[in-house]
Amino acid sequence: MKPLLFYLASSQSLGESLAQHLEAELGLWEHRLFPDGETYLRVKSNCEARTVFILASLDHPNEKTLPLIFLSETLKELGASWVGLISPYLAYMRQDKRFHPGEALSSKTFAQLISRYFDGLVTVDPHLHRYHSLDEIYTIPNQVLSATPLLSDWIESKVEKPLLLGPDSESEQWVAQVAKDAKAPYVILEKTRHGDREVEVTFPSLAAYQDYQPILIDDMISTGHTLIEAIKHLKQAHLKAPICLSIHGLFAE
Ligand code: R5P
């Protein structure tokens, strides 16, 4: 029997193409809010003894997670044999430490929640910084895919004399890999975060790279302030206007 693939409305186009690649049948379900803001959900496909994937990119995770849990639990109650989550962007990975006393370690709590309601997880370039593997917080089988080969292929085929720049130490894992595959030099900048929208980026001298094409690479763009600060410095250093490449465009604001 073909697997079933359900997707959240925000992942529709990816859901449709993924269903084709997986030769999966699209799962039918209804999901809306009651007037009081609670979730109504109804599964319309027969999921008895079926393998089921749910696709949901988890930007804005708070509003998506509860419906996802209701869906997964309903599918299992209706007989699905395995329910996995495909989440191209995995939420809450950045809160991987108590930066201030009393803060929630939400990466861990979120991982426990997802692990409790799903049988497996597939994601793309999660923000692994203080954790080295998802297995440190997720207790379900998981597979991490990487988009970096797509970035290096694009750079190699489109950009002459690229200089890759990572805005902070966390970005080095992605930038170093892309640089190696694209056979390009790279420089990592230093970032100090003072608040959700306040970041400071400092640069080493880039005088040797005046005729290079700067390419800023980060795993995600949330408010955009990290890239904006880096771009300001590149302008001051009179480098060419940079190209920005990112894996997860959240565009929070
Ligand atoms: C942080 O460690 C990430 O790699 C990104 O640099 C960061 O989350 C981007 O956030 P924003 O766009 O809000 O500066």
PDB file of C-alpha atoms and ligand atoms in Angstrom:
ATOM      1  CA  MET A   1       0.000   0.000   0.000  1.00  0.00           C
ATOM      2  CA  LYS A   2       1.273   3.516  -0.820  1.00  0.00           C
ATOM      3  CA  PRO A   3       2.332   5.702   2.100  1.00  0.00           C
ATOM      4  CA  LEU A   4       0.126   8.646   2.974  1.00  0.00           C
ATOM      5  CA  LEU A   5       1.458  12.190   3.085  1.00  0.00           C
ATOM      6  CA  PHE A   6      -0.325  14.946   4.969  1.00  0.00           C
ATOM      7  CA  TYR A   7       0.916  18.511   4.868  1.00  0.00           C
ATOM      8  CA  LEU A   8       0.151  21.743   6.680  1.00  0.00           C
ATOM      9  CA  ALA A   9      -1.336  24.392   4.386  1.00  0.00           C
ATOM     10  CA  SER A  10       1.856  26.474   4.576  1.00  0.00           C
ATOM     11  CA  SER A  11       3.845  23.584   3.059  1.00  0.00           C
ATOM     12  CA  GLN A  12       1.439  22.901   0.166  1.00  0.00           C
ATOM     13  CA  SER A  13       3.745  23.217  -2.855  1.00  0.00           C
ATOM     14  CA  LEU A  14       6.519  21.190  -1.228  1.00  0.00           C
ATOM     15  CA  GLY A  15       3.902  18.661  -0.066  1.00  0.00           C
ATOM     16  CA  GLU A  16       2.573  18.119  -3.564  1.00  0.00           C
ATOM     17  CA  SER A  17       6.009  17.627  -5.138  1.00  0.00           C
ATOM     18  CA  LEU A  18       7.195  15.439  -2.264  1.00  0.00           C
ATOM     19  CA  ALA A  19       4.130  13.203  -2.627  1.00  0.00           C
ATOM     20  CA  GLN A  20       5.072  12.675  -6.286  1.00  0.00           C
ATOM     21  CA  HIS A  21       8.701  11.845  -5.450  1.00  0.00           C
ATOM     22  CA  LEU A  22       7.684   9.469  -2.657  1.00  0.00           C
ATOM     23  CA  GLU A  23       4.886   7.999  -4.768  1.00  0.00           C
ATOM     24  CA  ALA A  24       2.697   8.711  -1.777  1.00  0.00           C
ATOM     25  CA  GLU A  25      -1.017   9.353  -1.662  1.00  0.00           C
ATOM     26  CA  LEU A  26      -1.980  12.783  -0.365  1.00  0.00           C
ATOM     27  CA  GLY A  27      -3.778  12.522   2.965  1.00  0.00           C
ATOM     28  CA  LEU A  28      -7.106  14.288   3.252  1.00  0.00           C
ATOM     29  CA  TRP A  29      -7.923  16.126   6.428  1.00  0.00           C
ATOM     30  CA  GLU A  30      -9.788  19.130   7.662  1.00  0.00           C
ATOM     31  CA  HIS A  31      -8.375  21.544  10.164  1.00  0.00           C
ATOM     32  CA  ARG A  32      -9.811  24.842  11.358  1.00  0.00           C
ATOM     33  CA  LEU A  33     -10.219  26.915  14.464  1.00  0.00           C
ATOM     34  CA  PHE A  34     -13.405  26.981  16.517  1.00  0.00           C
ATOM     35  CA  PRO A  35     -14.587  30.545  17.282  1.00  0.00           C
ATOM     36  CA  ASP A  36     -12.898  30.325  20.680  1.00  0.00           C
ATOM     37  CA  GLY A  37      -9.517  29.551  19.086  1.00  0.00           C
ATOM     38  CA  GLU A  38      -9.438  25.812  19.810  1.00  0.00           C
ATOM     39  CA  THR A  39      -8.518  23.426  17.002  1.00  0.00           C
ATOM     40  CA  TYR A  40     -11.046  21.268  15.116  1.00  0.00           C
ATOM     41  CA  LEU A  41      -9.466  18.432  13.172  1.00  0.00           C
ATOM     42  CA  ARG A  42     -10.843  15.541  11.120  1.00  0.00           C
ATOM     43  CA  VAL A  43      -8.929  12.888   9.164  1.00  0.00           C
ATOM     44  CA  LYS A  44     -10.764  11.852   5.991  1.00  0.00           C
ATOM     45  CA  SER A  45      -8.330   9.311   4.480  1.00  0.00           C
ATOM     46  CA  ASN A  46      -8.268   5.687   5.477  1.00  0.00           C
ATOM     47  CA  CYS A  47      -5.024   5.298   7.396  1.00  0.00           C
ATOM     48  CA  GLU A  48      -5.522   1.769   8.755  1.00  0.00           C
ATOM     49  CA  ALA A  49      -2.123   0.003   8.774  1.00  0.00           C
ATOM     50  CA  ARG A  50      -0.548   2.751   6.632  1.00  0.00           C
ATOM     51  CA  THR A  51       2.830   4.455   6.874  1.00  0.00           C
ATOM     52  CA  VAL A  52       2.141   8.155   7.242  1.00  0.00           C
ATOM     53  CA  PHE A  53       4.345  11.224   6.783  1.00  0.00           C
ATOM     54  CA  ILE A  54       3.321  14.664   7.976  1.00  0.00           C
ATOM     55  CA  LEU A  55       5.108  17.568   6.314  1.00  0.00           C
ATOM     56  CA  ALA A  56       5.341  20.795   8.273  1.00  0.00           C
ATOM     57  CA  SER A  57       8.121  23.339   8.196  1.00  0.00           C
ATOM     58  CA  LEU A  58       8.181  24.606  11.758  1.00  0.00           C
ATOM     59  CA  ASP A  59       8.608  28.346  11.430  1.00  0.00           C
ATOM     60  CA  HIS A  60       5.984  29.947  13.730  1.00  0.00           C
ATOM     61  CA  PRO A  61       6.018  26.684  15.671  1.00  0.00           C
ATOM     62  CA  ASN A  62       3.646  27.602  18.471  1.00  0.00           C
ATOM     63  CA  GLU A  63       0.579  27.811  16.232  1.00  0.00           C
ATOM     64  CA  LYS A  64       1.536  24.683  14.266  1.00  0.00           C
ATOM     65  CA  THR A  65       2.625  22.262  16.966  1.00  0.00           C
ATOM     66  CA  LEU A  66      -0.698  21.581  18.681  1.00  0.00           C
ATOM     67  CA  PRO A  67      -2.567  20.779  15.421  1.00  0.00           C
ATOM     68  CA  LEU A  68       0.389  18.549  14.453  1.00  0.00           C
ATOM     69  CA  ILE A  69       0.157  16.616  17.686  1.00  0.00           C
ATOM     70  CA  PHE A  70      -3.614  16.259  17.349  1.00  0.00           C
ATOM     71  CA  LEU A  71      -3.131  15.014  13.777  1.00  0.00           C
ATOM     72  CA  SER A  72      -0.450  12.500  14.683  1.00  0.00           C
ATOM     73  CA  GLU A  73      -2.392  11.151  17.633  1.00  0.00           C
ATOM     74  CA  THR A  74      -5.637  10.895  15.592  1.00  0.00           C
ATOM     75  CA  LEU A  75      -3.834   9.036  12.791  1.00  0.00           C
ATOM     76  CA  LYS A  76      -2.482   6.519  15.282  1.00  0.00           C
ATOM     77  CA  GLU A  77      -5.893   6.075  16.907  1.00  0.00           C
ATOM     78  CA  LEU A  78      -7.322   5.450  13.423  1.00  0.00           C
ATOM     79  CA  GLY A  79      -4.801   2.659  12.825  1.00  0.00           C
ATOM     80  CA  ALA A  80      -1.730   4.226  11.135  1.00  0.00           C
ATOM     81  CA  SER A  81       1.203   1.902  11.703  1.00  0.00           C
ATOM     82  CA  TRP A  82       3.935   4.595  11.691  1.00  0.00           C
ATOM     83  CA  VAL A  83       3.700   8.380  11.733  1.00  0.00           C
ATOM     84  CA  GLY A  84       6.793  10.402  10.882  1.00  0.00           C
ATOM     85  CA  LEU A  85       7.383  14.138  10.769  1.00  0.00           C
ATOM     86  CA  ILE A  86       9.150  15.792   7.829  1.00  0.00           C
ATOM     87  CA  SER A  87      10.147  19.222   9.027  1.00  0.00           C
ATOM     88  CA  PRO A  88      12.499  21.066   6.648  1.00  0.00           C
ATOM     89  CA  TYR A  89      13.007  23.776   9.282  1.00  0.00           C
ATOM     90  CA  LEU A  90      13.192  22.417  12.813  1.00  0.00           C
ATOM     91  CA  ALA A  91      12.127  24.929  15.463  1.00  0.00           C
ATOM     92  CA  TYR A  92      13.596  25.791  18.847  1.00  0.00           C
ATOM     93  CA  MET A  93      17.101  24.516  18.120  1.00  0.00           C
ATOM     94  CA  ARG A  94      18.734  27.844  19.006  1.00  0.00           C
ATOM     95  CA  GLN A  95      17.625  27.792  22.658  1.00  0.00           C
ATOM     96  CA  ASP A  96      20.223  25.131  23.387  1.00  0.00           C
ATOM     97  CA  LYS A  97      21.447  26.576  26.674  1.00  0.00           C
ATOM     98  CA  ARG A  98      20.219  28.658  29.580  1.00  0.00           C
ATOM     99  CA  PHE A  99      21.819  31.939  28.520  1.00  0.00           C
ATOM    100  CA  HIS A 100      20.398  33.560  31.690  1.00  0.00           C
ATOM    101  CA  PRO A 101      19.384  31.849  34.938  1.00  0.00           C
ATOM    102  CA  GLY A 102      15.808  30.571  34.909  1.00  0.00           C
ATOM    103  CA  GLU A 103      15.375  30.457  31.129  1.00  0.00           C
ATOM    104  CA  ALA A 104      13.498  27.552  29.543  1.00  0.00           C
ATOM    105  CA  LEU A 105      15.692  25.049  27.712  1.00  0.00           C
ATOM    106  CA  SER A 106      13.015  24.939  25.025  1.00  0.00           C
ATOM    107  CA  SER A 107      15.104  22.942  22.527  1.00  0.00           C
ATOM    108  CA  LYS A 108      14.993  19.981  24.888  1.00  0.00           C
ATOM    109  CA  THR A 109      11.341  20.262  25.895  1.00  0.00           C
ATOM    110  CA  PHE A 110      10.297  20.682  22.259  1.00  0.00           C
ATOM    111  CA  ALA A 111      12.373  17.628  21.277  1.00  0.00           C
ATOM    112  CA  GLN A 112      10.741  15.566  24.019  1.00  0.00           C
ATOM    113  CA  LEU A 113       7.294  16.634  22.833  1.00  0.00           C
ATOM    114  CA  ILE A 114       7.966  15.748  19.179  1.00  0.00           C
ATOM    115  CA  SER A 115       9.632  12.467  20.197  1.00  0.00           C
ATOM    116  CA  ARG A 116       6.568  11.509  22.184  1.00  0.00           C
ATOM    117  CA  TYR A 117       4.071  11.958  19.344  1.00  0.00           C
ATOM    118  CA  PHE A 118       6.068  10.950  16.249  1.00  0.00           C
ATOM    119  CA  ASP A 119       7.869   7.746  15.276  1.00  0.00           C
ATOM    120  CA  GLY A 120      10.589   9.399  13.180  1.00  0.00           C
ATOM    121  CA  LEU A 121      11.893  12.768  12.028  1.00  0.00           C
ATOM    122  CA  VAL A 122      13.502  14.089   8.836  1.00  0.00           C
ATOM    123  CA  THR A 123      14.876  17.623   8.750  1.00  0.00           C
ATOM    124  CA  VAL A 124      17.264  19.842   6.797  1.00  0.00           C
ATOM    125  CA  ASP A 125      20.342  21.483   8.352  1.00  0.00           C
ATOM    126  CA  PRO A 126      19.028  21.908  11.889  1.00  0.00           C
ATOM    127  CA  HIS A 127      20.818  24.528  13.998  1.00  0.00           C
ATOM    128  CA  LEU A 128      23.236  22.143  15.689  1.00  0.00           C
ATOM    129  CA  HIS A 129      25.550  24.312  17.721  1.00  0.00           C
ATOM    130  CA  ARG A 130      25.932  23.235  21.330  1.00  0.00           C
ATOM    131  CA  TYR A 131      24.294  19.901  20.460  1.00  0.00           C
ATOM    132  CA  HIS A 132      26.330  17.889  18.000  1.00  0.00           C
ATOM    133  CA  SER A 133      23.556  15.538  16.994  1.00  0.00           C
ATOM    134  CA  LEU A 134      19.771  15.504  17.232  1.00  0.00           C
ATOM    135  CA  ASP A 135      20.133  12.265  19.196  1.00  0.00           C
ATOM    136  CA  GLU A 136      21.238  14.329  22.189  1.00  0.00           C
ATOM    137  CA  ILE A 137      17.679  15.609  22.615  1.00  0.00           C
ATOM    138  CA  TYR A 138      15.427  13.579  20.256  1.00  0.00           C
ATOM    139  CA  THR A 139      14.677   9.979  21.194  1.00  0.00           C
ATOM    140  CA  ILE A 140      13.150   8.927  17.837  1.00  0.00           C
ATOM    141  CA  PRO A 141      15.031   7.781  14.711  1.00  0.00           C
ATOM    142  CA  ASN A 142      15.972  10.868  12.731  1.00  0.00           C
ATOM    143  CA  GLN A 143      17.639  11.792   9.485  1.00  0.00           C
ATOM    144  CA  VAL A 144      19.391  15.100   8.882  1.00  0.00           C
ATOM    145  CA  LEU A 145      19.669  16.227   5.264  1.00  0.00           C
ATOM    146  CA  SER A 146      21.935  19.026   4.118  1.00  0.00           C
ATOM    147  CA  ALA A 147      21.296  21.738   1.558  1.00  0.00           C
ATOM    148  CA  THR A 148      24.943  22.815   1.405  1.00  0.00           C
ATOM    149  CA  PRO A 149      25.690  20.896  -1.851  1.00  0.00           C
ATOM    150  CA  LEU A 150      22.969  22.974  -3.541  1.00  0.00           C
ATOM    151  CA  LEU A 151      24.639  26.176  -2.343  1.00  0.00           C
ATOM    152  CA  SER A 152      28.122  25.158  -3.480  1.00  0.00           C
ATOM    153  CA  ASP A 153      26.827  23.979  -6.895  1.00  0.00           C
ATOM    154  CA  TRP A 154      25.050  27.303  -7.365  1.00  0.00           C
ATOM    155  CA  ILE A 155      28.150  29.306  -6.394  1.00  0.00           C
ATOM    156  CA  GLU A 156      30.435  27.266  -8.634  1.00  0.00           C
ATOM    157  CA  SER A 157      28.213  27.655 -11.646  1.00  0.00           C
ATOM    158  CA  LYS A 158      27.174  31.309 -11.175  1.00  0.00           C
ATOM    159  CA  VAL A 159      29.820  33.317  -9.325  1.00  0.00           C
ATOM    160  CA  GLU A 160      33.298  34.343 -10.402  1.00  0.00           C
ATOM    161  CA  LYS A 161      35.930  34.785  -7.674  1.00  0.00           C
ATOM    162  CA  PRO A 162      33.613  34.126  -4.734  1.00  0.00           C
ATOM    163  CA  LEU A 163      34.617  34.978  -1.166  1.00  0.00           C
ATOM    164  CA  LEU A 164      32.381  33.197   1.357  1.00  0.00           C
ATOM    165  CA  LEU A 165      31.628  34.961   4.618  1.00  0.00           C
ATOM    166  CA  GLY A 166      29.981  33.462   7.702  1.00  0.00           C
ATOM    167  CA  PRO A 167      28.492  36.044  10.071  1.00  0.00           C
ATOM    168  CA  ASP A 168      29.278  34.132  13.269  1.00  0.00           C
ATOM    169  CA  SER A 169      31.170  31.146  14.630  1.00  0.00           C
ATOM    170  CA  GLU A 170      28.017  28.997  14.460  1.00  0.00           C
ATOM    171  CA  SER A 171      27.877  29.435  10.690  1.00  0.00           C
ATOM    172  CA  GLU A 172      31.356  27.963  10.188  1.00  0.00           C
ATOM    173  CA  GLN A 173      30.047  24.382   9.903  1.00  0.00           C
ATOM    174  CA  TRP A 174      27.971  25.331   6.849  1.00  0.00           C
ATOM    175  CA  VAL A 175      30.331  27.920   5.348  1.00  0.00           C
ATOM    176  CA  ALA A 176      33.418  25.695   5.584  1.00  0.00           C
ATOM    177  CA  GLN A 177      31.605  22.845   3.820  1.00  0.00           C
ATOM    178  CA  VAL A 178      30.209  25.074   1.065  1.00  0.00           C
ATOM    179  CA  ALA A 179      33.642  26.706   0.594  1.00  0.00           C
ATOM    180  CA  LYS A 180      35.375  23.339   0.315  1.00  0.00           C
ATOM    181  CA  ASP A 181      32.865  22.051  -2.253  1.00  0.00           C
ATOM    182  CA  ALA A 182      32.850  25.328  -4.228  1.00  0.00           C
ATOM    183  CA  LYS A 183      36.667  25.549  -3.985  1.00  0.00           C
ATOM    184  CA  ALA A 184      36.435  29.113  -2.641  1.00  0.00           C
ATOM    185  CA  PRO A 185      38.126  30.960   0.256  1.00  0.00           C
ATOM    186  CA  TYR A 186      36.090  31.788   3.343  1.00  0.00           C
ATOM    187  CA  VAL A 187      36.273  34.119   6.333  1.00  0.00           C
ATOM    188  CA  ILE A 188      34.253  33.834   9.554  1.00  0.00           C
ATOM    189  CA  LEU A 189      33.159  37.049  11.238  1.00  0.00           C
ATOM    190  CA  GLU A 190      32.455  37.579  14.904  1.00  0.00           C
ATOM    191  CA  LYS A 191      28.960  38.288  16.154  1.00  0.00           C
ATOM    192  CA  THR A 192      27.851  39.558  19.541  1.00  0.00           C
ATOM    193  CA  ARG A 193      24.123  39.416  20.175  1.00  0.00           C
ATOM    194  CA  HIS A 194      22.763  42.091  22.520  1.00  0.00           C
ATOM    195  CA  GLY A 195      19.054  41.344  21.988  1.00  0.00           C
ATOM    196  CA  ASP A 196      16.536  39.755  19.584  1.00  0.00           C
ATOM    197  CA  ARG A 197      17.119  42.546  17.071  1.00  0.00           C
ATOM    198  CA  GLU A 198      20.466  43.939  18.248  1.00  0.00           C
ATOM    199  CA  VAL A 199      23.558  42.258  16.874  1.00  0.00           C
ATOM    200  CA  GLU A 200      27.074  43.508  16.405  1.00  0.00           C
ATOM    201  CA  VAL A 201      29.331  41.978  13.761  1.00  0.00           C
ATOM    202  CA  THR A 202      33.079  42.555  13.644  1.00  0.00           C
ATOM    203  CA  PHE A 203      35.362  41.848  10.709  1.00  0.00           C
ATOM    204  CA  PRO A 204      39.010  40.987  10.225  1.00  0.00           C
ATOM    205  CA  SER A 205      40.714  42.987   7.451  1.00  0.00           C
ATOM    206  CA  LEU A 206      39.313  42.035   4.052  1.00  0.00           C
ATOM    207  CA  ALA A 207      41.779  44.210   2.112  1.00  0.00           C
ATOM    208  CA  ALA A 208      43.139  41.192   0.238  1.00  0.00           C
ATOM    209  CA  TYR A 209      39.671  40.421  -1.180  1.00  0.00           C
ATOM    210  CA  GLN A 210      38.737  43.750  -2.822  1.00  0.00           C
ATOM    211  CA  ASP A 211      38.126  42.181  -6.243  1.00  0.00           C
ATOM    212  CA  TYR A 212      36.216  39.153  -4.903  1.00  0.00           C
ATOM    213  CA  GLN A 213      32.443  38.700  -4.921  1.00  0.00           C
ATOM    214  CA  PRO A 214      31.385  38.476  -1.239  1.00  0.00           C
ATOM    215  CA  ILE A 215      28.763  35.859  -0.448  1.00  0.00           C
ATOM    216  CA  LEU A 216      27.241  35.888   3.031  1.00  0.00           C
ATOM    217  CA  ILE A 217      26.089  32.446   4.106  1.00  0.00           C
ATOM    218  CA  ASP A 218      23.995  31.642   7.162  1.00  0.00           C
ATOM    219  CA  ASP A 219      21.781  28.731   8.081  1.00  0.00           C
ATOM    220  CA  MET A 220      18.791  30.986   8.679  1.00  0.00           C
ATOM    221  CA  ILE A 221      17.422  34.471   8.261  1.00  0.00           C
ATOM    222  CA  SER A 222      15.039  35.294  11.076  1.00  0.00           C
ATOM    223  CA  THR A 223      14.718  39.062  11.607  1.00  0.00           C
ATOM    224  CA  GLY A 224      17.514  39.656   9.074  1.00  0.00           C
ATOM    225  CA  HIS A 225      19.570  41.793  11.470  1.00  0.00           C
ATOM    226  CA  THR A 226      22.597  39.492  11.400  1.00  0.00           C
ATOM    227  CA  LEU A 227      22.906  39.837   7.636  1.00  0.00           C
ATOM    228  CA  ILE A 228      22.063  43.543   7.681  1.00  0.00           C
ATOM    229  CA  GLU A 229      24.890  44.260  10.140  1.00  0.00           C
ATOM    230  CA  ALA A 230      27.335  42.181   8.087  1.00  0.00           C
ATOM    231  CA  ILE A 231      26.310  44.004   4.900  1.00  0.00           C
ATOM    232  CA  LYS A 232      26.922  47.408   6.574  1.00  0.00           C
ATOM    233  CA  HIS A 233      30.500  46.382   7.351  1.00  0.00           C
ATOM    234  CA  LEU A 234      31.117  45.100   3.843  1.00  0.00           C
ATOM    235  CA  LYS A 235      29.953  48.458   2.483  1.00  0.00           C
ATOM    236  CA  GLN A 236      32.302  50.303   4.833  1.00  0.00           C
ATOM    237  CA  ALA A 237      35.151  48.055   3.671  1.00  0.00           C
ATOM    238  CA  HIS A 238      34.258  49.037   0.052  1.00  0.00           C
ATOM    239  CA  LEU A 239      33.709  45.462  -1.041  1.00  0.00           C
ATOM    240  CA  LYS A 240      31.282  44.638  -3.833  1.00  0.00           C
ATOM    241  CA  ALA A 241      27.587  44.351  -2.889  1.00  0.00           C
ATOM    242  CA  PRO A 242      27.241  40.885  -1.366  1.00  0.00           C
ATOM    243  CA  ILE A 243      25.063  37.987  -2.385  1.00  0.00           C
ATOM    244  CA  CYS A 244      23.216  36.450   0.593  1.00  0.00           C
ATOM    245  CA  LEU A 245      22.575  32.709   0.695  1.00  0.00           C
ATOM    246  CA  SER A 246      20.616  31.072   3.460  1.00  0.00           C
ATOM    247  CA  ILE A 247      19.040  27.671   3.955  1.00  0.00           C
ATOM    248  CA  HIS A 248      16.010  28.628   6.038  1.00  0.00           C
ATOM    249  CA  GLY A 249      14.311  31.912   5.185  1.00  0.00           C
ATOM    250  CA  LEU A 250      12.006  32.548   8.140  1.00  0.00           C
ATOM    251  CA  PHE A 251      11.680  36.295   7.436  1.00  0.00           C
ATOM    252  CA  ALA A 252      10.192  36.779  10.894  1.00  0.00           C
ATOM    253  CA  GLU A 253       9.239  40.385  10.296  1.00  0.00           C
TER     254      GLU A 253
HETATM  255  C1  R5P B   1      22.122  32.207  14.830  1.00  0.00           C
HETATM  256  O1  R5P B   1      22.894  31.652  15.487  1.00  0.00           O
HETATM  257  C2  R5P B   1      21.735  31.830  13.441  1.00  0.00           C
HETATM  258  O2  R5P B   1      22.731  31.108  12.795  1.00  0.00           O
HETATM  259  C3  R5P B   1      21.397  33.072  12.639  1.00  0.00           C
HETATM  260  O3  R5P B   1      22.580  33.846  12.474  1.00  0.00           O
HETATM  261  C4  R5P B   1      20.389  33.921  13.334  1.00  0.00           C
HETATM  262  O4  R5P B   1      19.392  33.151  13.909  1.00  0.00           O
HETATM  263  C5  R5P B   1      19.780  34.919  12.377  1.00  0.00           C
HETATM  264  O5  R5P B   1      18.840  35.661  13.066  1.00  0.00           O
HETATM  265  P1  R5P B   1      18.455  37.139  12.619  1.00  0.00           P
HETATM  266  O6  R5P B   1      18.116  37.085  11.160  1.00  0.00           O
HETATM  267  O7  R5P B   1      17.283  37.480  13.479  1.00  0.00           O
HETATM  268  O8  R5P B   1      19.627  38.010  12.908  1.00  0.00           O
END
